[in-house]
Short mmCIF file of C-alpha atoms in Angstrom, two decimals:
data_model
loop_
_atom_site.label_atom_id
_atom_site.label_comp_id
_atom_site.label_asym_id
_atom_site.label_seq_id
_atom_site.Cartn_x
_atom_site.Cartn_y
_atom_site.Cartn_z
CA UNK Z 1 72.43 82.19 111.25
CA UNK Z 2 70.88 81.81 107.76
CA UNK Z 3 70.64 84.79 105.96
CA UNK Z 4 69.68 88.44 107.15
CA UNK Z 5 67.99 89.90 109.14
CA UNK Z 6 65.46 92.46 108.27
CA UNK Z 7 65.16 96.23 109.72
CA UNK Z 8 62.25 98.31 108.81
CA UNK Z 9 63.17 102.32 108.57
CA UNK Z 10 60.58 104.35 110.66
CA UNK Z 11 62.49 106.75 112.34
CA UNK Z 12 61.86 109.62 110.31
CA UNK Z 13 59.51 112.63 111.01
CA UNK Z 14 57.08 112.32 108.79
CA UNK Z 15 56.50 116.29 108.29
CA UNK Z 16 54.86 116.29 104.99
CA UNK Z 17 51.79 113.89 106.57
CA UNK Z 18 51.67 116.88 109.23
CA UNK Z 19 54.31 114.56 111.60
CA UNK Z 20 53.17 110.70 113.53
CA UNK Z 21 54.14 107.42 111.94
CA UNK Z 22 53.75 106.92 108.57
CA UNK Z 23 53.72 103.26 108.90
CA UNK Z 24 50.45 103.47 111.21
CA UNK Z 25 48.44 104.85 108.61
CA UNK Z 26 46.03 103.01 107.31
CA UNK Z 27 46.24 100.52 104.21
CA UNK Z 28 44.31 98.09 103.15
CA UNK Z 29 42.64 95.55 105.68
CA UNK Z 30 45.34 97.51 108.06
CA UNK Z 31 48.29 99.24 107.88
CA UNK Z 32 51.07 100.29 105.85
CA UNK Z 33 53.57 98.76 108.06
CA UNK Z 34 51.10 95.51 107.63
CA UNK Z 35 51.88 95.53 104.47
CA UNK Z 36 55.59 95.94 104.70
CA UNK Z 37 56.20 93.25 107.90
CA UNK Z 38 53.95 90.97 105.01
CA UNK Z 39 56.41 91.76 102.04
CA UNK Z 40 59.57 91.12 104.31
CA UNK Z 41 58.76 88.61 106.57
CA UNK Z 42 59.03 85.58 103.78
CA UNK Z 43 62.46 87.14 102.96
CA UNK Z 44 64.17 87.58 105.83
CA UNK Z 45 65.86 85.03 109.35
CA UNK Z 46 63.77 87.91 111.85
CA UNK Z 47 62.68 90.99 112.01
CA UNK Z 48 62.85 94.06 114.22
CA UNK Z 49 61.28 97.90 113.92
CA UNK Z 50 63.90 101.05 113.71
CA UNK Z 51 61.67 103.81 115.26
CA UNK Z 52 61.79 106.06 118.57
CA UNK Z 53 59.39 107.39 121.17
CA UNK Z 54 57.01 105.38 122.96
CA UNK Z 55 57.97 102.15 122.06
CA UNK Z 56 54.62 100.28 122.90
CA UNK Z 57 52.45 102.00 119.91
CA UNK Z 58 53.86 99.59 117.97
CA UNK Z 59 53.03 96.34 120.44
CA UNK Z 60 50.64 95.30 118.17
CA UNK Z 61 53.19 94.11 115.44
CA UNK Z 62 55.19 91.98 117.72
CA UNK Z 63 58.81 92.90 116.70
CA UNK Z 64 62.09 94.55 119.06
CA UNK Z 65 61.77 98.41 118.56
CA UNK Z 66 65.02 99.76 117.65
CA UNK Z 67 65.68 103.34 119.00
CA UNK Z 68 68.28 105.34 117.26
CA UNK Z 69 71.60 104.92 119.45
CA UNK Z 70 72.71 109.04 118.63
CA UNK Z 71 70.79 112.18 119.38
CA UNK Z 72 68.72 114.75 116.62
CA UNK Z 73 67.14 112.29 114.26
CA UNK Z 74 70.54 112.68 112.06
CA UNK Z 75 69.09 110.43 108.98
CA UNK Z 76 68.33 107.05 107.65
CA UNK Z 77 71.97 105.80 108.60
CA UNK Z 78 71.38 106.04 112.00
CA UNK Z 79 68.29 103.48 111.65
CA UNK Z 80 71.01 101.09 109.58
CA UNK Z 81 73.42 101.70 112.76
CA UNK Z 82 70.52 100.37 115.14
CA UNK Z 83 69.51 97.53 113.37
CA UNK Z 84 73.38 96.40 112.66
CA UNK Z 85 73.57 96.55 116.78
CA UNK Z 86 70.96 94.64 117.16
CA UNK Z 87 71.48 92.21 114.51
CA UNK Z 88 75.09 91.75 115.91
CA UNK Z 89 73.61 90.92 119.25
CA UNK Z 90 71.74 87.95 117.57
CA UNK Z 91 74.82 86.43 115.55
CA UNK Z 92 73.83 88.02 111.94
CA UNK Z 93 76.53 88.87 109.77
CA UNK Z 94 74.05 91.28 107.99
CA UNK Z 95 70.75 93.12 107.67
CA UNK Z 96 68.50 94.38 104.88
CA UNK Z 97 66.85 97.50 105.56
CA UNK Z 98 63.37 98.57 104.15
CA UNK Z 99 61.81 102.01 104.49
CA UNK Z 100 58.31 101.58 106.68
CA UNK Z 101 56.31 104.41 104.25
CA UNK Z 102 57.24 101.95 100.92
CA UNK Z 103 54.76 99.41 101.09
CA UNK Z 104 55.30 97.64 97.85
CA UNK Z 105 58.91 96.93 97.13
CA UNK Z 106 59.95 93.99 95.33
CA UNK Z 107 59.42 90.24 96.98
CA UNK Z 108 62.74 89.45 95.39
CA UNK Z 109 64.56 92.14 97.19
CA UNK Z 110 66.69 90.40 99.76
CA UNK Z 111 67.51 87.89 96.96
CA UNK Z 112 68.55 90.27 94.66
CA UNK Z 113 71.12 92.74 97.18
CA UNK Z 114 72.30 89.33 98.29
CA UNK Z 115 73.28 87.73 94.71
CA UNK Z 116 75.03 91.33 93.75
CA UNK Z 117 76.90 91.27 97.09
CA UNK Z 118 78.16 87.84 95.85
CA UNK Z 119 82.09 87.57 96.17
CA UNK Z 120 82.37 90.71 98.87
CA UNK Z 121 84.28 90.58 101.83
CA UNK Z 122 81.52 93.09 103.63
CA UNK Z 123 78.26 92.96 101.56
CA UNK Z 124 77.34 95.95 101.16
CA UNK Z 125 74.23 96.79 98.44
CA UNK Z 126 72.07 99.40 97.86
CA UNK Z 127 68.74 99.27 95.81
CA UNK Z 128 68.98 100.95 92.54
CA UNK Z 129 66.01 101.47 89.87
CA UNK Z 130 66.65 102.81 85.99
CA UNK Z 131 66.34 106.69 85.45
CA UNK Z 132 63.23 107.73 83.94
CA UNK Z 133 63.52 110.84 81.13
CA UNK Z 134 61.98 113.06 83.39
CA UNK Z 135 63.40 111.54 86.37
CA UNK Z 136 64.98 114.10 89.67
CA UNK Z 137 68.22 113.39 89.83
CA UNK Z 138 69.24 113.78 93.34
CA UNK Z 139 69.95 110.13 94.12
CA UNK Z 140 71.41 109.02 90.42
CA UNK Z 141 74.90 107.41 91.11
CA UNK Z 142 77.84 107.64 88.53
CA UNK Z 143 76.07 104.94 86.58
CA UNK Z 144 72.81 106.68 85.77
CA UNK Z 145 70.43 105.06 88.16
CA UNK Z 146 68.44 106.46 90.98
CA UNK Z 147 69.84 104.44 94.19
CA UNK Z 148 67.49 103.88 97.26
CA UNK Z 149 69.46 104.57 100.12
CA UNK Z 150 67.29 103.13 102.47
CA UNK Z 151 66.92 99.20 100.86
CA UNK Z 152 69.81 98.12 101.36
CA UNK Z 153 72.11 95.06 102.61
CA UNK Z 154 74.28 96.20 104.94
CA UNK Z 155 77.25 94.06 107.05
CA UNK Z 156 77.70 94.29 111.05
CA UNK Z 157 81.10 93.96 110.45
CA UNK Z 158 81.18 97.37 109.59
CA UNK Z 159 78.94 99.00 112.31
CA UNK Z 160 81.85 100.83 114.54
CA UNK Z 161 83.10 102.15 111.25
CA UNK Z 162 79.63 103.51 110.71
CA UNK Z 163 78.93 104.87 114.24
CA UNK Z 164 82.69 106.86 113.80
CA UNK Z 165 81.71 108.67 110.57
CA UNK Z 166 77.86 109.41 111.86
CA UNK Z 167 79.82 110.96 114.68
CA UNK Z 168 82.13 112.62 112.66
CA UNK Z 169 78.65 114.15 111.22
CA UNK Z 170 78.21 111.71 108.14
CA UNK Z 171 74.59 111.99 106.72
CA UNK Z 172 74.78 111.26 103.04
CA UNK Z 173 74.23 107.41 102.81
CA UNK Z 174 76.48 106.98 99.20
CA UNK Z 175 79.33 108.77 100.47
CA UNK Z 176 79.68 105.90 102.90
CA UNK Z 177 78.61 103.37 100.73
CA UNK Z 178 80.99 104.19 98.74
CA UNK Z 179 83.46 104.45 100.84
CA UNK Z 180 83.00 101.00 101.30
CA UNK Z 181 83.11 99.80 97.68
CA UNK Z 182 79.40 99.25 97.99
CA UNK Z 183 77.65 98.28 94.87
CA UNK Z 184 74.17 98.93 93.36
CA UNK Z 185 71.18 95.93 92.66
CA UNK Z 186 69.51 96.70 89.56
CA UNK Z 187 65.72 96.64 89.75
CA UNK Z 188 64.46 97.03 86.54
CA UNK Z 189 60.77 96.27 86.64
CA UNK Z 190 57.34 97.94 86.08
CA UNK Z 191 55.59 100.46 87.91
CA UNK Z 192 57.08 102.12 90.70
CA UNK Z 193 58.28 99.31 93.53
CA UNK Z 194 59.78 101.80 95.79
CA UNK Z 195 56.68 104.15 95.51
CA UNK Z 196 56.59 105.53 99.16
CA UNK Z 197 53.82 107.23 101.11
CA UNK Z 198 55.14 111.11 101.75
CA UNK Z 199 51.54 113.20 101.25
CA UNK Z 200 47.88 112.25 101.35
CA UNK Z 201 47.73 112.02 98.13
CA UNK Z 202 50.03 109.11 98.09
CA UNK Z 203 48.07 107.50 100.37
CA UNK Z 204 45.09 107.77 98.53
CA UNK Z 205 47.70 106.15 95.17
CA UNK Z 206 48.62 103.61 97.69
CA UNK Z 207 44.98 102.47 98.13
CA UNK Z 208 44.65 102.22 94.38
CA UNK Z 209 47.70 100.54 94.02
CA UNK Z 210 46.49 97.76 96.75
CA UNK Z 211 43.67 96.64 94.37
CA UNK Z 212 46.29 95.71 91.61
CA UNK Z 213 48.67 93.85 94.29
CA UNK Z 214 45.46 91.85 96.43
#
């Protein structure tokens, strides 16, 4: 198979939207996870949806729906873990994950985590944007930029190694990453491209932000 496949992130609980998919709500001519199945499909070999419950709410969208494969909604790594199973099953040596509340991240993504994983023997990538001056600094690696754990090009190679450690009770994305040797893909461009939907007022920035991308 020809480069990765792509797994979209919506297994999170979406409490600060008072809980229900984020994904679902609406955007545009439809929904956010429109939006982000339109920004991924052109980039990726196939698709499929990380996200649990009722599978079928999602039937409209036409992709596999990925449950998590351990217990307690124990973080985005779990999602990663799914879609590496999956992707396994289908003869991918790797996935790129997207997060199903970010509904315009870059149209260069996979392109990008795949040229810095260049020369790895597991590619293994995570998003990174520059720090702002008055930017939080919860995600900022060791080089001074804010990572996005949840874009990211990740190798099935290493999915027992991951299901071990998430066992073990591994929830911080960068300590395995790291782990790993995983390195960081510089985006460096305007705006916000990994602006994501946690509040209604995002939502209501996200409708703004839809005039400026058509």
């Amino acid at each position: 198979m020809t480069g990765p496949l792509g797994v979209i992130l919506a297994g999170g609980l979406a409490t600060r939207m008072g809980g229900g998919d984020k994904g679902l709500l609406p955007l545009g001519d439809g929904t956010i996870l429109n939006q982000v199945i339109a920004r991924l499909s052109p980039q990726v070999a196939g698709m499929a949806l990380n996200a649990n419950g009722d599978p079928t709410r999602f039937d409209a969208f036409g992709l596999p729906v990925l449950p998590d494969p351990l217990p307690d909604f124990p973080g985005p790594l779990v999602g990663v873990l799914a879609g590496l199973d999956w992707a396994a099953t289908q003869g991918a040596d790797t996935i790129v994950t997207v997060a199903a509340d970010t509904p315009f991240f870059p149209e260069t993504l996979v392109a990008h985590l795949s040229d810095t994983a260049q020369d790895m023997p597991h590619p293994l990538v995570l998003a990174a944007t520059p720090r702002g001056e008055d930017e939080k600094t919860k995600s900022m690696s060791r080089s001074g930029l804010i990572r996005h754990p949840t874009f990211g090009l990740w190798p099935t190679a290493l999915r027992d190694d991951l299901r071990a450690a998430l066992q073990d009770g591994l929830r911080k994305v960068v300590i395995w990453t790291e782990k790993h040797g995983g390195r960081e893909a510089l985006f460096d461009i305007p705006g916000d491209p990994f602006f994501n939907v946690n509040t209604p007022e995002d939502l209501a920035r996200a409708q703004d932000m839809m005039k400026d991308h058509g």
